[in-house]
């Protein structure tokens, strides 16, 4: 495996060293029972968490919350992904005998009942381990208050929890750490924020990645890729993969393919807005086309395209898009932080779904 392999990295050997971030995460795990790893999609959160935990030789349980069904989530849905993950852990098989309602066999681990009490009991049995909820903002769609369960673990169970999220605003809304009436209020948590690579680090990532593949692209291709993909490690890896494995050597062509992918993800994300989708699309459109757009410019464009829109409705749309990490606020207004998404919106997004 090399840097350009598309799966999240798990081993230090395959991991382009983000030494500072690894140290941060380790420090966080030493300092607090709740660590939050945030950063937009493809900034390398999953890779950082898995590589760090493996490097520490930590005993952990990793739950990918994207595997949860759409709509409201129940305890049973979480138990279902726990079954899959715990089946692969030899230590849990030994421990499982003692947990009521758990069956262990050649099939792996099965929970006889899939209710809230079982979920609590299983989580209690993870004493001493690290529990990771990847893409934790999905837990906000829970039928019961998952934040209470996290607060219970925090207060009464010796497990450390890592929450990671790409939709950073949504994740913090779910955690409500600054809301005195929320269960997690006042519990210190440790934040690890991932950022894009600096231009120098990004260049180093590409150069070393190509070396691993024994390929030497022209310098101009590297420079262009750095321009197009900023320092987003996931897109840089995608470029390297496309170049070396798919023979797609023109960075602009790779940008097109990447934008197609970003566009599919965007359409999926916009589905929740149903009938309001055209307004969301119009906001993204004007921001993408201008590069950066002020509130008043956005308002003018949306009204010209779709007719009058109440001011507070527009504010809500801007807040939701920001919470999802699709927009970010700047001094001059709003922009789309991901250059590939910016390109995707310009090129593929239509105001009305086709
Ligand atoms: N430190 C790293 N070294 C090498 N490749 C990385 C590194 N971090 C991320 N990647 C690659 O970038 C892509 C996105 O990484 P991932 O960890 O899935 O990001 P996130 O969880 O933030 O969306 C994957 O292809 C992954 O292999
Ligand atoms: Mg991830």
Coordinates of C-alpha atoms in Angstrom, one line a residue, residues 45-285:
X45 CA -9.8 12.1 9.9
X46 CA -10.5 8.4 9.6
X47 CA -6.9 7.7 8.6
X48 CA -5.6 9.8 11.4
X49 CA -7.8 8.0 14.0
X50 CA -7.1 4.4 12.8
X51 CA -3.4 5.0 12.3
X52 CA -2.9 6.6 15.7
X53 CA -4.9 3.9 17.6
X54 CA -3.0 1.1 15.8
X55 CA 0.3 2.9 16.5
X56 CA -0.6 3.1 20.2
X57 CA -1.6 -0.5 20.2
X58 CA -4.9 0.6 21.6
X59 CA -7.9 -1.7 22.0
X60 CA -10.7 0.1 20.2
X61 CA -14.1 -0.3 18.6
X62 CA -14.7 1.6 15.4
X63 CA -18.2 2.4 14.3
X64 CA -18.8 4.0 11.0
X65 CA -22.0 5.9 11.5
X66 CA -22.5 6.2 7.7
X67 CA -23.6 2.6 7.9
X68 CA -26.7 3.6 9.9
X69 CA -29.9 3.6 7.9
X70 CA -31.4 6.9 6.7
X71 CA -34.3 8.3 8.7
X72 CA -34.6 7.9 12.4
X73 CA -32.0 5.6 14.1
X74 CA -32.8 3.2 16.8
X75 CA -30.7 1.3 19.4
X76 CA -31.1 -1.8 17.2
X77 CA -29.4 -0.1 14.3
X78 CA -26.4 0.8 16.4
X79 CA -26.3 -2.7 17.9
X80 CA -26.3 -4.0 14.3
X81 CA -23.1 -2.2 13.4
X82 CA -21.6 -3.1 16.8
X83 CA -22.2 -6.8 16.0
X84 CA -20.2 -6.5 12.9
X85 CA -17.3 -4.7 14.5
X86 CA -17.2 -6.8 17.7
X87 CA -17.3 -10.0 15.8
X88 CA -13.8 -9.2 14.6
X89 CA -12.5 -8.6 18.1
X90 CA -11.1 -11.7 19.8
X91 CA -11.1 -9.9 23.2
X92 CA -14.8 -9.3 23.0
X93 CA -15.6 -12.9 22.4
X94 CA -14.0 -13.7 25.7
X95 CA -15.7 -10.9 27.4
X96 CA -19.1 -11.6 25.9
X97 CA -20.0 -14.6 28.0
X98 CA -20.5 -12.2 30.9
X99 CA -22.8 -9.8 29.1
X100 CA -26.4 -10.7 29.3
X101 CA -28.2 -11.4 26.0
X102 CA -25.0 -11.8 23.9
X103 CA -24.4 -14.9 21.8
X104 CA -21.1 -15.9 20.4
X105 CA -20.5 -18.6 17.9
X106 CA -18.9 -19.3 14.5
X107 CA -21.2 -16.6 13.1
X108 CA -19.6 -14.0 15.3
X109 CA -21.3 -11.9 17.9
X110 CA -25.1 -11.7 18.1
X111 CA -27.3 -9.7 20.4
X112 CA -30.5 -11.6 21.3
X113 CA -32.4 -8.5 22.1
X114 CA -31.8 -5.3 20.3
X115 CA -33.1 -2.7 22.7
X116 CA -31.7 0.3 24.5
X117 CA -30.8 -1.7 27.6
X118 CA -28.7 -4.1 25.6
X119 CA -27.0 -1.2 23.9
X120 CA -26.1 0.3 27.3
X121 CA -24.9 -3.1 28.6
X122 CA -22.7 -3.7 25.6
X123 CA -21.2 -0.2 25.8
X124 CA -20.6 -0.7 29.6
X125 CA -18.7 -3.9 28.8
X126 CA -16.2 -1.9 26.7
X127 CA -14.6 -0.6 29.9
X128 CA -11.0 0.3 29.3
X129 CA -11.3 0.5 25.5
X130 CA -11.7 3.3 23.1
X131 CA -14.9 3.7 21.3
X132 CA -14.9 5.6 18.0
X133 CA -18.0 7.0 16.3
X134 CA -16.9 8.0 12.8
X135 CA -19.1 10.6 11.1
X136 CA -20.8 11.1 14.4
X137 CA -23.2 13.8 13.2
X138 CA -25.4 11.0 11.9
X139 CA -26.2 10.1 15.6
X140 CA -28.3 13.3 15.8
X141 CA -31.1 11.5 13.9
X142 CA -31.6 9.2 16.9
X143 CA -35.0 8.2 18.2
X144 CA -33.7 8.5 21.8
X145 CA -31.2 11.1 23.1
X146 CA -27.9 9.7 22.2
X147 CA -26.2 12.6 23.9
X148 CA -27.5 11.3 27.2
X149 CA -25.9 8.0 26.5
X150 CA -22.6 9.7 25.8
X151 CA -22.9 11.7 29.0
X152 CA -23.6 8.5 30.9
X153 CA -20.5 6.8 29.5
X154 CA -18.5 9.9 30.3
X155 CA -19.6 10.0 33.9
X156 CA -19.8 6.4 34.8
X157 CA -18.0 4.1 32.4
X158 CA -14.2 3.9 31.9
X159 CA -14.3 4.1 28.2
X160 CA -12.8 6.9 26.1
X161 CA -14.8 8.1 23.2
X162 CA -13.6 9.6 19.9
X163 CA -16.2 11.4 17.8
X164 CA -15.3 12.4 14.3
X165 CA -17.3 14.5 11.9
X166 CA -17.2 16.1 8.5
X167 CA -20.3 18.1 9.0
X168 CA -18.7 19.9 11.9
X169 CA -21.6 22.4 12.6
X170 CA -24.1 19.6 12.7
X171 CA -21.9 17.5 15.1
X172 CA -21.6 20.4 17.5
X173 CA -25.3 21.0 17.3
X174 CA -25.9 17.5 18.3
X175 CA -23.4 17.6 21.2
X176 CA -24.6 21.0 22.4
X177 CA -21.6 21.4 24.7
X178 CA -22.3 25.1 25.3
X179 CA -26.0 24.6 26.2
X180 CA -26.5 24.5 30.0
X181 CA -29.6 22.3 29.6
X182 CA -27.7 19.7 27.5
X183 CA -26.5 16.5 29.1
X184 CA -22.9 16.9 27.9
X185 CA -22.7 20.5 29.1
X186 CA -19.6 21.3 31.2
X187 CA -17.8 18.0 30.4
X188 CA -14.4 19.0 29.1
X189 CA -13.8 17.6 25.7
X190 CA -10.7 17.8 23.6
X191 CA -10.8 19.1 20.1
X192 CA -8.5 18.0 17.3
X193 CA -9.1 20.1 14.2
X194 CA -7.7 18.9 10.9
X195 CA -6.7 21.4 8.3
X196 CA -5.6 21.1 4.7
X197 CA -1.9 20.5 4.1
X198 CA 0.3 23.6 3.6
X199 CA 1.5 24.0 -0.1
X200 CA 4.9 22.7 0.9
X201 CA 3.5 19.6 2.7
X202 CA 1.1 19.0 -0.2
X203 CA 4.0 19.0 -2.7
X204 CA 5.9 16.7 -0.5
X205 CA 3.0 14.3 -0.3
X206 CA 2.6 14.1 -4.0
X207 CA 6.4 13.8 -4.7
X208 CA 6.8 11.0 -2.2
X209 CA 3.6 9.3 -3.3
X210 CA 4.8 9.2 -6.9
X211 CA 8.2 7.9 -5.7
X212 CA 6.4 5.0 -4.1
X213 CA 4.8 4.2 -7.4
X214 CA 8.0 4.6 -9.3
X215 CA 6.4 7.2 -11.5
X216 CA 7.9 10.6 -12.3
X217 CA 5.3 13.0 -13.6
X218 CA 6.3 16.4 -15.1
X219 CA 6.7 19.1 -12.6
X220 CA 4.0 21.1 -14.3
X221 CA 1.5 18.4 -13.6
X222 CA 2.4 18.5 -9.9
X223 CA 2.1 22.2 -9.8
X224 CA -1.2 22.2 -11.5
X225 CA -2.6 19.6 -9.2
X226 CA -1.5 21.6 -6.2
X227 CA -3.4 24.6 -7.6
X228 CA -6.5 22.6 -8.3
X229 CA -6.8 20.5 -5.2
X230 CA -5.5 22.9 -2.5
X231 CA -4.0 20.9 0.3
X232 CA -6.8 18.5 0.7
X233 CA -5.0 15.2 1.2
X234 CA -7.9 13.0 0.0
X235 CA -8.1 14.8 -3.3
X236 CA -4.3 14.8 -3.7
X237 CA -4.4 11.0 -3.1
X238 CA -7.3 10.8 -5.6
X239 CA -5.1 12.7 -8.2
X240 CA -2.1 10.4 -7.5
X241 CA -4.3 7.3 -7.9
X242 CA -5.9 8.5 -11.1
X243 CA -2.5 9.4 -12.6
X244 CA -0.6 6.2 -11.6
X245 CA -3.4 3.5 -11.7
X246 CA -5.9 4.9 -14.2
X247 CA -3.5 6.6 -16.6
X248 CA -5.5 9.9 -16.2
X249 CA -2.5 12.3 -16.5
X250 CA -4.2 15.6 -17.1
X251 CA -4.9 17.2 -13.7
X252 CA -7.9 19.0 -15.2
X253 CA -9.4 15.7 -16.3
X254 CA -8.9 14.4 -12.8
X255 CA -10.6 17.4 -11.5
X256 CA -13.6 16.7 -13.8
X257 CA -13.8 13.1 -12.5
X258 CA -13.4 14.2 -8.9
X259 CA -16.1 16.9 -9.4
X260 CA -18.5 14.2 -10.6
X261 CA -18.0 12.3 -7.4
X262 CA -18.4 15.5 -5.3
X263 CA -21.5 16.3 -7.2
X264 CA -23.1 12.9 -6.5
X265 CA -22.4 13.4 -2.8
X266 CA -23.9 16.9 -2.9
X267 CA -27.1 15.7 -4.6
X268 CA -27.4 13.0 -1.8
X269 CA -26.9 15.7 0.9
X270 CA -29.4 18.1 -0.7
X271 CA -32.1 15.4 -0.7
X272 CA -33.1 16.2 2.9
X273 CA -34.2 19.7 1.8
X274 CA -36.9 18.2 -0.5
X275 CA -39.0 21.1 -1.9
X276 CA -36.6 23.7 -0.7
X277 CA -33.8 22.2 -2.8
X278 CA -33.9 24.8 -5.6
X279 CA -33.1 27.6 -3.1
X280 CA -30.2 25.7 -1.6
X281 CA -28.9 25.0 -5.1
X282 CA -29.3 28.6 -6.1
X283 CA -27.3 29.8 -3.1
X284 CA -24.5 27.3 -3.9
X285 CA -24.6 28.3 -7.5

